[in-house]
Amino acid sequence: MQRRSRLTAVLSAGVLLAALGPATSVRADAPVSNRASLKQDLCYQIVTDRFFDGNTGNNNPTKSPGLYDSTKANWKLYWGGDFAGIQAKLAYLKNMGVTSIWISPHVDNIDKSAVYGGTANAGYHGYWARDFKKTEEHFGTLAEFDALIAAAHSNGIKVIMDWAPNHTSPANPADSTFAEAGALYDNGTFLGNYVSDPNGYFHHNGGITNWDDRYQTQYLNLADLADLEQQNATVNNLLKTDANYWMDRGVDGVRVDAVKHMTAGWQKSFADTVLSHKDTTLFGEWYLGSQSDPLYADNVRFANTSGISVLDFYMNIAMRNAFGSGGSMTALDAAITKTGQDYKYKENLITFIDNHDMSRFLTLNNNQSLLHQALAFMLTVRGTPCLYYGTEQYLHNDTSGGGDPWNRPMMPGFSETTTAYQVVKKLSALRQTNPALAWGTHQQRWMNNDVYIYERKFNNDVVLVAINKGASAANITGLNTALPAGTYSDQLTGTLGGGSLTVTSGSGGNNPANAFTLNAGNVAVWSYHPGEPSTPQIGSVGPTLTRAGNTITVEGRGFGASGTLKVGGVTASTTSWTANRIKATVPAGVAAGTASVTVTTSGGTSNGYDVINESAAQVPVTFTVTNASPTSVGDNIYLSGSVSELGNWSTNKSVAIGPMLAPNYPTWYVTASVPACTTIQFKFLKITSGGAVTWENGTNHSYTAPCSGTGSTTVGWQY
Ligand code: NOJ
Ligand code: NOJ
Ligand code: CA
C-alpha cells in the first residue's frame, strides 16, 4: 500500500487506474536480491510441459481432455510437465547456480487441438492463449502456481513469466470450428473470437508473407495466429491489467514474446505500466533471421528506447557459428564489438546458445567439448546468460534437423555431476562474486581463428578468459592483462583443462602474462576481485525506463553506508543504502529524456549511468497523416514533436518516431508512446534515403493525449 500512496502523489486518478488495474491483493516483495536487473543472474529457460511431471493428476484435465499423450509419440501434445514438477526440481537448479527461471507461458491455452495435416496440435508450449488471467490446467492450479513462486523465492530464484500479447491462438477466418477460432476470454468470460469480431479485437489482414516488411510483421498474422489489436481499448486494458495481476502474484520479470510483431509504441506503454507497478525487468524476443536482417536497426532502437531489453539473437548467431559451425573467433569478437556499439544497454541483453525455436547446440555439432566452451563463453561474456533446459544433460534429438518440436524433448534426468553442470555452476558462482562479468567492459587480449582471450573489467575487478576451440595446442606469448602481478588459479579448477597464470608487473593496465600453452579444447578463467574501492562506481541502474515516483535500483561498488544519489542532477530520496546497492525513488523535477544517475559519498562522485526519464505515465497513441508528401523508394515519413517521447522536434531518424507505415500510401501512421493527459505539439517530416529532411508546412498540430487507455489522431499533411 505504501507503493500506491507514493504513486497517488504523482498520478491523476485516471492514470492510476490504468497503471494498476482493478484492486488486487498486492503481495510482499519477492525475497530475491534484485528484480530490477538480471545482470548478475544465471537464467534457465524451461518448457514447463517438458521438464518434470510433478502432479499426474492434471495430465488429462476434464476441462480439456484428450490433449495428453502418455506415450510421448505425438510431440505436439502435452507430455505431463507442470508447475509442481518445476517446484520439485528447484534444488537441482539452485545447486547449478540458477538464479532466475524463465518458464513457458503459464496462462490458459486452447482447450481443443488445432489439427494440421491430420495431426492434433495442443498448446503445450503455451503460446496459444485463450485467457490471460487463468493458469493452464495441464500445468496446475493457481495455488500450484503460487506455490512454485513461493518455493522459487525461498531458493533465491526469480520467476520470469513468458507473456505473449501479440496473439491468441490459431484461427481460420473461413472456418469457425477450427481450433478455438482464436477466442479471447477475460477471467473466464468470453469476449470474442477471430471469426466473429464485432469489437475489433483482432487484425484481419491475413498471414505474413514478407518477414522483412515492417508493416506486415506488425499488422498481419504470425502464421495463423489471431493477431491482437493492442490499440483496441479492451485488448490494451486486458493485456496490461492481466500482466500486473501476475506481477502481484509474485512474478519477478517478463519475457515478452514476438516483440517484432507489435508496435514499439504500444510496447513502451506496456513496459511503463508494468515497471511503474513493480520493480522488475522485461526482455523481448526479437527474432533475427541473420546478422544482416533488414529489421536489425529497428531491433536496436526497440532495445534502446522501449524499456524492454532483447534476447541477443545477433550474438546467438555468432556463438553458433564460432563454436558450432567452425567459424572463426575473429568473427565472434567482431559481433561483440558491433553489438557493443549498437546497443545502449548491452549488459542487459540476454545471451543464449539455443532455445525452443532452433536446433539444440548438440544437434548442430555433436561435440561436448565445444558445448562446454560455448557455455564458458556465454557465462563470461557481457549480457545475462540463459541456459536452455537440458543443455547441462546433453539433451538433444536430431530428428529432421532437430528444430521445433524435436528441440523440446522431455528432460532426461537431473544429474549434478555432468561436466556441463559443473562448468555452469562454477561460472555462475563467479558471476555473482566478480562484478566484472555482470557490469564490466570487454576487451579482446589475444586472438586467432581458434583462440580467443578476452578480459572483462569493472574498475579494478578483472576476469580474464582463454578459450582454444581448435584441434591443436596454442602457445600463448605476448599476452597482456589488467590482472595485477601475481599467480591466478583457474576458476574452473581445471574442469576444462585450464591451469594457473602468472602475471608480472607492466604499465598502463598492460601487465605481461608469462607464456603458457592452451591445449586443444581448453578453457581457463582467471579472476581478481579486490576489496571495496574508496570512490563509488556504478555498474547498473534498473529499470532503464523510469519516471518520477518509480523505484530505481543502483548497483556498484564503494557506496559506503550513506551519501547522495542524484537523477539528472536532482537529489533522490533513498529507501535503502548498502555498499553495493541503493534503492531510490526517482524525484520530480528531472528533465524528461536521458538522465544521468550519480552517487556521491565522502570518497567522491561516481561515473554517471543513463536512464530514460519519461515525462509522465504513458499511453499509446496512433498518429496518422493523410496525403503526405510524395516519397520515392527508400524515403520515409517520421513524426516529431514537443515532448521527449516524440523526439523533442528532432529530425534525426533514430530519435524522431518512425519510419511510419504506409500500407495505404500516401496515408502514413505510427503508434507512439506519449505522456498521458498531456497536450502535445507535433508535425510530420520526410527523410529521404539520402538523409534530406523536409518538414510539412503550416502551424504545429496539437493533440491532448488521454489520461488512460489508447488514443488516435488523424491530420492531413500541410502543403
Ligand atoms: C516465439 C516463440 O518463441 C515461439 O515458440 C512461438 O511459437 C511464437 N513466438 C509465437 O508465439
Ligand atoms: C521545430 C519547431 O519548434 C516547431 O515549432 C516547428 O513546427 C518544427 N520545427 C518544424 O518547422
Ligand atoms: Ca486448457
mmCIF file with all atom_site columns, N, CA, C and O in Angstrom, residues 493-519:
data_model
loop_
_atom_site.group_PDB
_atom_site.id
_atom_site.type_symbol
_atom_site.label_atom_id
_atom_site.label_alt_id
_atom_site.label_comp_id
_atom_site.label_asym_id
_atom_site.label_entity_id
_atom_site.label_seq_id
_atom_site.pdbx_PDB_ins_code
_atom_site.Cartn_x
_atom_site.Cartn_y
_atom_site.Cartn_z
_atom_site.occupancy
_atom_site.B_iso_or_equiv
_atom_site.pdbx_formal_charge
_atom_site.auth_seq_id
_atom_site.auth_comp_id
_atom_site.auth_asym_id
_atom_site.auth_atom_id
_atom_site.pdbx_PDB_model_num
ATOM 1   N N  . THR A 1 493 ? 38.755 -24.672 -11.953 1.00 0.00 ? 493 THR A N  1
ATOM 2   C CA . THR A 1 493 ? 39.559 -25.691 -11.256 1.00 0.00 ? 493 THR A CA 1
ATOM 3   C C  . THR A 1 493 ? 39.974 -26.836 -12.187 1.00 0.00 ? 493 THR A C  1
ATOM 4   O O  . THR A 1 493 ? 39.910 -28.009 -11.826 1.00 0.00 ? 493 THR A O  1
ATOM 5   N N  . GLY A 1 494 ? 40.360 -26.473 -13.389 1.00 0.00 ? 494 GLY A N  1
ATOM 6   C CA . GLY A 1 494 ? 40.871 -27.480 -14.318 1.00 0.00 ? 494 GLY A CA 1
ATOM 7   C C  . GLY A 1 494 ? 39.812 -28.326 -14.998 1.00 0.00 ? 494 GLY A C  1
ATOM 8   O O  . GLY A 1 494 ? 40.138 -29.228 -15.775 1.00 0.00 ? 494 GLY A O  1
ATOM 9   N N  . THR A 1 495 ? 38.540 -28.032 -14.773 1.00 0.00 ? 495 THR A N  1
ATOM 10  C CA . THR A 1 495 ? 37.458 -28.836 -15.365 1.00 0.00 ? 495 THR A CA 1
ATOM 11  C C  . THR A 1 495 ? 37.575 -28.905 -16.881 1.00 0.00 ? 495 THR A C  1
ATOM 12  O O  . THR A 1 495 ? 37.288 -29.931 -17.498 1.00 0.00 ? 495 THR A O  1
ATOM 13  N N  . LEU A 1 496 ? 37.989 -27.790 -17.493 1.00 0.00 ? 496 LEU A N  1
ATOM 14  C CA . LEU A 1 496 ? 38.155 -27.790 -18.946 1.00 0.00 ? 496 LEU A CA 1
ATOM 15  C C  . LEU A 1 496 ? 39.634 -27.661 -19.314 1.00 0.00 ? 496 LEU A C  1
ATOM 16  O O  . LEU A 1 496 ? 39.986 -27.085 -20.354 1.00 0.00 ? 496 LEU A O  1
ATOM 17  N N  . GLY A 1 497 ? 40.507 -28.187 -18.431 1.00 0.00 ? 497 GLY A N  1
ATOM 18  C CA . GLY A 1 497 ? 41.931 -28.282 -18.756 1.00 0.00 ? 497 GLY A CA 1
ATOM 19  C C  . GLY A 1 497 ? 42.755 -27.050 -18.447 1.00 0.00 ? 497 GLY A C  1
ATOM 20  O O  . GLY A 1 497 ? 43.952 -27.017 -18.745 1.00 0.00 ? 497 GLY A O  1
ATOM 21  N N  . GLY A 1 498 ? 42.145 -26.022 -17.866 1.00 0.00 ? 498 GLY A N  1
ATOM 22  C CA . GLY A 1 498 ? 42.888 -24.791 -17.594 1.00 0.00 ? 498 GLY A CA 1
ATOM 23  C C  . GLY A 1 498 ? 43.851 -24.941 -16.425 1.00 0.00 ? 498 GLY A C  1
ATOM 24  O O  . GLY A 1 498 ? 43.630 -25.746 -15.516 1.00 0.00 ? 498 GLY A O  1
ATOM 25  N N  . GLY A 1 499 ? 44.931 -24.154 -16.447 1.00 0.00 ? 499 GLY A N  1
ATOM 26  C CA . GLY A 1 499 ? 45.896 -24.144 -15.354 1.00 0.00 ? 499 GLY A CA 1
ATOM 27  C C  . GLY A 1 499 ? 45.999 -22.751 -14.771 1.00 0.00 ? 499 GLY A C  1
ATOM 28  O O  . GLY A 1 499 ? 45.161 -21.893 -15.023 1.00 0.00 ? 499 GLY A O  1
ATOM 29  N N  . SER A 1 500 ? 47.066 -22.514 -14.000 1.00 0.00 ? 500 SER A N  1
ATOM 30  C CA . SER A 1 500 ? 47.200 -21.197 -13.395 1.00 0.00 ? 500 SER A CA 1
ATOM 31  C C  . SER A 1 500 ? 47.953 -20.261 -14.338 1.00 0.00 ? 500 SER A C  1
ATOM 32  O O  . SER A 1 500 ? 48.569 -20.690 -15.319 1.00 0.00 ? 500 SER A O  1
ATOM 33  N N  . LEU A 1 501 ? 47.874 -18.987 -14.039 1.00 0.00 ? 501 LEU A N  1
ATOM 34  C CA . LEU A 1 501 ? 48.503 -17.956 -14.871 1.00 0.00 ? 501 LEU A CA 1
ATOM 35  C C  . LEU A 1 501 ? 49.341 -17.066 -13.976 1.00 0.00 ? 501 LEU A C  1
ATOM 36  O O  . LEU A 1 501 ? 48.887 -16.636 -12.918 1.00 0.00 ? 501 LEU A O  1
ATOM 37  N N  . THR A 1 502 ? 50.567 -16.783 -14.426 1.00 0.00 ? 502 THR A N  1
ATOM 38  C CA . THR A 1 502 ? 51.418 -15.862 -13.670 1.00 0.00 ? 502 THR A CA 1
ATOM 39  C C  . THR A 1 502 ? 51.581 -14.569 -14.451 1.00 0.00 ? 502 THR A C  1
ATOM 40  O O  . THR A 1 502 ? 51.839 -14.585 -15.658 1.00 0.00 ? 502 THR A O  1
ATOM 41  N N  . VAL A 1 503 ? 51.369 -13.495 -13.737 1.00 0.00 ? 503 VAL A N  1
ATOM 42  C CA . VAL A 1 503 ? 51.402 -12.164 -14.348 1.00 0.00 ? 503 VAL A CA 1
ATOM 43  C C  . VAL A 1 503 ? 52.497 -11.356 -13.679 1.00 0.00 ? 503 VAL A C  1
ATOM 44  O O  . VAL A 1 503 ? 52.662 -11.408 -12.465 1.00 0.00 ? 503 VAL A O  1
ATOM 45  N N  . THR A 1 504 ? 53.255 -10.624 -14.495 1.00 0.00 ? 504 THR A N  1
ATOM 46  C CA . THR A 1 504 ? 54.276 -9.739  -13.926 1.00 0.00 ? 504 THR A CA 1
ATOM 47  C C  . THR A 1 504 ? 53.834 -8.300  -14.146 1.00 0.00 ? 504 THR A C  1
ATOM 48  O O  . THR A 1 504 ? 52.920 -8.020  -14.905 1.00 0.00 ? 504 THR A O  1
ATOM 49  N N  . SER A 1 505 ? 54.510 -7.402  -13.461 1.00 0.00 ? 505 SER A N  1
ATOM 50  C CA . SER A 1 505 ? 54.023 -6.037  -13.470 1.00 0.00 ? 505 SER A CA 1
ATOM 51  C C  . SER A 1 505 ? 54.452 -5.291  -14.738 1.00 0.00 ? 505 SER A C  1
ATOM 52  O O  . SER A 1 505 ? 55.582 -5.414  -15.197 1.00 0.00 ? 505 SER A O  1
ATOM 53  N N  . GLY A 1 506 ? 53.515 -4.570  -15.328 1.00 0.00 ? 506 GLY A N  1
ATOM 54  C CA . GLY A 1 506 ? 53.803 -3.749  -16.512 1.00 0.00 ? 506 GLY A CA 1
ATOM 55  C C  . GLY A 1 506 ? 53.316 -2.338  -16.267 1.00 0.00 ? 506 GLY A C  1
ATOM 56  O O  . GLY A 1 506 ? 53.292 -1.888  -15.127 1.00 0.00 ? 506 GLY A O  1
ATOM 57  N N  . SER A 1 507 ? 52.905 -1.649  -17.320 1.00 0.00 ? 507 SER A N  1
ATOM 58  C CA . SER A 1 507 ? 52.418 -0.290  -17.105 1.00 0.00 ? 507 SER A CA 1
ATOM 59  C C  . SER A 1 507 ? 51.169 -0.031  -17.939 1.00 0.00 ? 507 SER A C  1
ATOM 60  O O  . SER A 1 507 ? 50.892 -0.744  -18.912 1.00 0.00 ? 507 SER A O  1
ATOM 61  N N  . GLY A 1 508 ? 50.414 0.981   -17.538 1.00 0.00 ? 508 GLY A N  1
ATOM 62  C CA . GLY A 1 508 ? 49.233 1.409   -18.292 1.00 0.00 ? 508 GLY A CA 1
ATOM 63  C C  . GLY A 1 508 ? 48.157 0.348   -18.368 1.00 0.00 ? 508 GLY A C  1
ATOM 64  O O  . GLY A 1 508 ? 47.435 0.266   -19.367 1.00 0.00 ? 508 GLY A O  1
ATOM 65  N N  . GLY A 1 509 ? 48.035 -0.488  -17.354 1.00 0.00 ? 509 GLY A N  1
ATOM 66  C CA . GLY A 1 509 ? 46.995 -1.517  -17.373 1.00 0.00 ? 509 GLY A CA 1
ATOM 67  C C  . GLY A 1 509 ? 47.351 -2.701  -18.233 1.00 0.00 ? 509 GLY A C  1
ATOM 68  O O  . GLY A 1 509 ? 46.506 -3.561  -18.490 1.00 0.00 ? 509 GLY A O  1
ATOM 69  N N  . ASN A 1 510 ? 48.586 -2.759  -18.701 1.00 0.00 ? 510 ASN A N  1
ATOM 70  C CA . ASN A 1 510 ? 49.044 -3.889  -19.515 1.00 0.00 ? 510 ASN A CA 1
ATOM 71  C C  . ASN A 1 510 ? 50.155 -4.626  -18.795 1.00 0.00 ? 510 ASN A C  1
ATOM 72  O O  . ASN A 1 510 ? 51.319 -4.272  -18.901 1.00 0.00 ? 510 ASN A O  1
ATOM 73  N N  . ASN A 1 511 ? 49.750 -5.638  -18.063 1.00 0.00 ? 511 ASN A N  1
ATOM 74  C CA . ASN A 1 511 ? 50.727 -6.426  -17.319 1.00 0.00 ? 511 ASN A CA 1
ATOM 75  C C  . ASN A 1 511 ? 51.017 -7.708  -18.091 1.00 0.00 ? 511 ASN A C  1
ATOM 76  O O  . ASN A 1 511 ? 50.086 -8.433  -18.443 1.00 0.00 ? 511 ASN A O  1
ATOM 77  N N  . PRO A 1 512 ? 52.294 -7.985  -18.371 1.00 0.00 ? 512 PRO A N  1
ATOM 78  C CA . PRO A 1 512 ? 52.614 -9.168  -19.178 1.00 0.00 ? 512 PRO A CA 1
ATOM 79  C C  . PRO A 1 512 ? 52.320 -10.471 -18.428 1.00 0.00 ? 512 PRO A C  1
ATOM 80  O O  . PRO A 1 512 ? 52.677 -10.619 -17.262 1.00 0.00 ? 512 PRO A O  1
ATOM 81  N N  . ALA A 1 513 ? 51.663 -11.398 -19.114 1.00 0.00 ? 513 ALA A N  1
ATOM 82  C CA . ALA A 1 513 ? 51.461 -12.734 -18.561 1.00 0.00 ? 513 ALA A CA 1
ATOM 83  C C  . ALA A 1 513 ? 52.607 -13.616 -19.043 1.00 0.00 ? 513 ALA A C  1
ATOM 84  O O  . ALA A 1 513 ? 53.071 -13.467 -20.182 1.00 0.00 ? 513 ALA A O  1
ATOM 85  N N  . ASN A 1 514 ? 53.058 -14.533 -18.217 1.00 0.00 ? 514 ASN A N  1
ATOM 86  C CA . ASN A 1 514 ? 54.076 -15.481 -18.655 1.00 0.00 ? 514 ASN A CA 1
ATOM 87  C C  . ASN A 1 514 ? 53.503 -16.335 -19.786 1.00 0.00 ? 514 ASN A C  1
ATOM 88  O O  . ASN A 1 514 ? 52.304 -16.621 -19.809 1.00 0.00 ? 514 ASN A O  1
ATOM 89  N N  . ALA A 1 515 ? 54.367 -16.751 -20.696 1.00 0.00 ? 515 ALA A N  1
ATOM 90  C CA . ALA A 1 515 ? 53.929 -17.607 -21.802 1.00 0.00 ? 515 ALA A CA 1
ATOM 91  C C  . ALA A 1 515 ? 53.343 -18.905 -21.241 1.00 0.00 ? 515 ALA A C  1
ATOM 92  O O  . ALA A 1 515 ? 53.774 -19.398 -20.196 1.00 0.00 ? 515 ALA A O  1
ATOM 93  N N  . PHE A 1 516 ? 52.342 -19.426 -21.906 1.00 0.00 ? 516 PHE A N  1
ATOM 94  C CA . PHE A 1 516 ? 51.757 -20.704 -21.480 1.00 0.00 ? 516 PHE A CA 1
ATOM 95  C C  . PHE A 1 516 ? 51.180 -21.421 -22.694 1.00 0.00 ? 516 PHE A C  1
ATOM 96  O O  . PHE A 1 516 ? 51.059 -20.827 -23.773 1.00 0.00 ? 516 PHE A O  1
ATOM 97  N N  . THR A 1 517 ? 50.832 -22.684 -22.491 1.00 0.00 ? 517 THR A N  1
ATOM 98  C CA . THR A 1 517 ? 50.227 -23.468 -23.569 1.00 0.00 ? 517 THR A CA 1
ATOM 99  C C  . THR A 1 517 ? 48.759 -23.680 -23.248 1.00 0.00 ? 517 THR A C  1
ATOM 100 O O  . THR A 1 517 ? 48.409 -24.073 -22.129 1.00 0.00 ? 517 THR A O  1
ATOM 101 N N  . LEU A 1 518 ? 47.898 -23.363 -24.211 1.00 0.00 ? 518 LEU A N  1
ATOM 102 C CA . LEU A 1 518 ? 46.465 -23.609 -24.054 1.00 0.00 ? 518 LEU A CA 1
ATOM 103 C C  . LEU A 1 518 ? 46.137 -24.782 -24.977 1.00 0.00 ? 518 LEU A C  1
ATOM 104 O O  . LEU A 1 518 ? 46.166 -24.657 -26.197 1.00 0.00 ? 518 LEU A O  1
ATOM 105 N N  . ASN A 1 519 ? 45.873 -25.932 -24.371 1.00 0.00 ? 519 ASN A N  1
ATOM 106 C CA . ASN A 1 519 ? 45.662 -27.131 -25.174 1.00 0.00 ? 519 ASN A CA 1
ATOM 107 C C  . ASN A 1 519 ? 44.347 -27.092 -25.940 1.00 0.00 ? 519 ASN A C  1
ATOM 108 O O  . ASN A 1 519 ? 43.439 -26.320 -25.614 1.00 0.00 ? 519 ASN A O  1
#
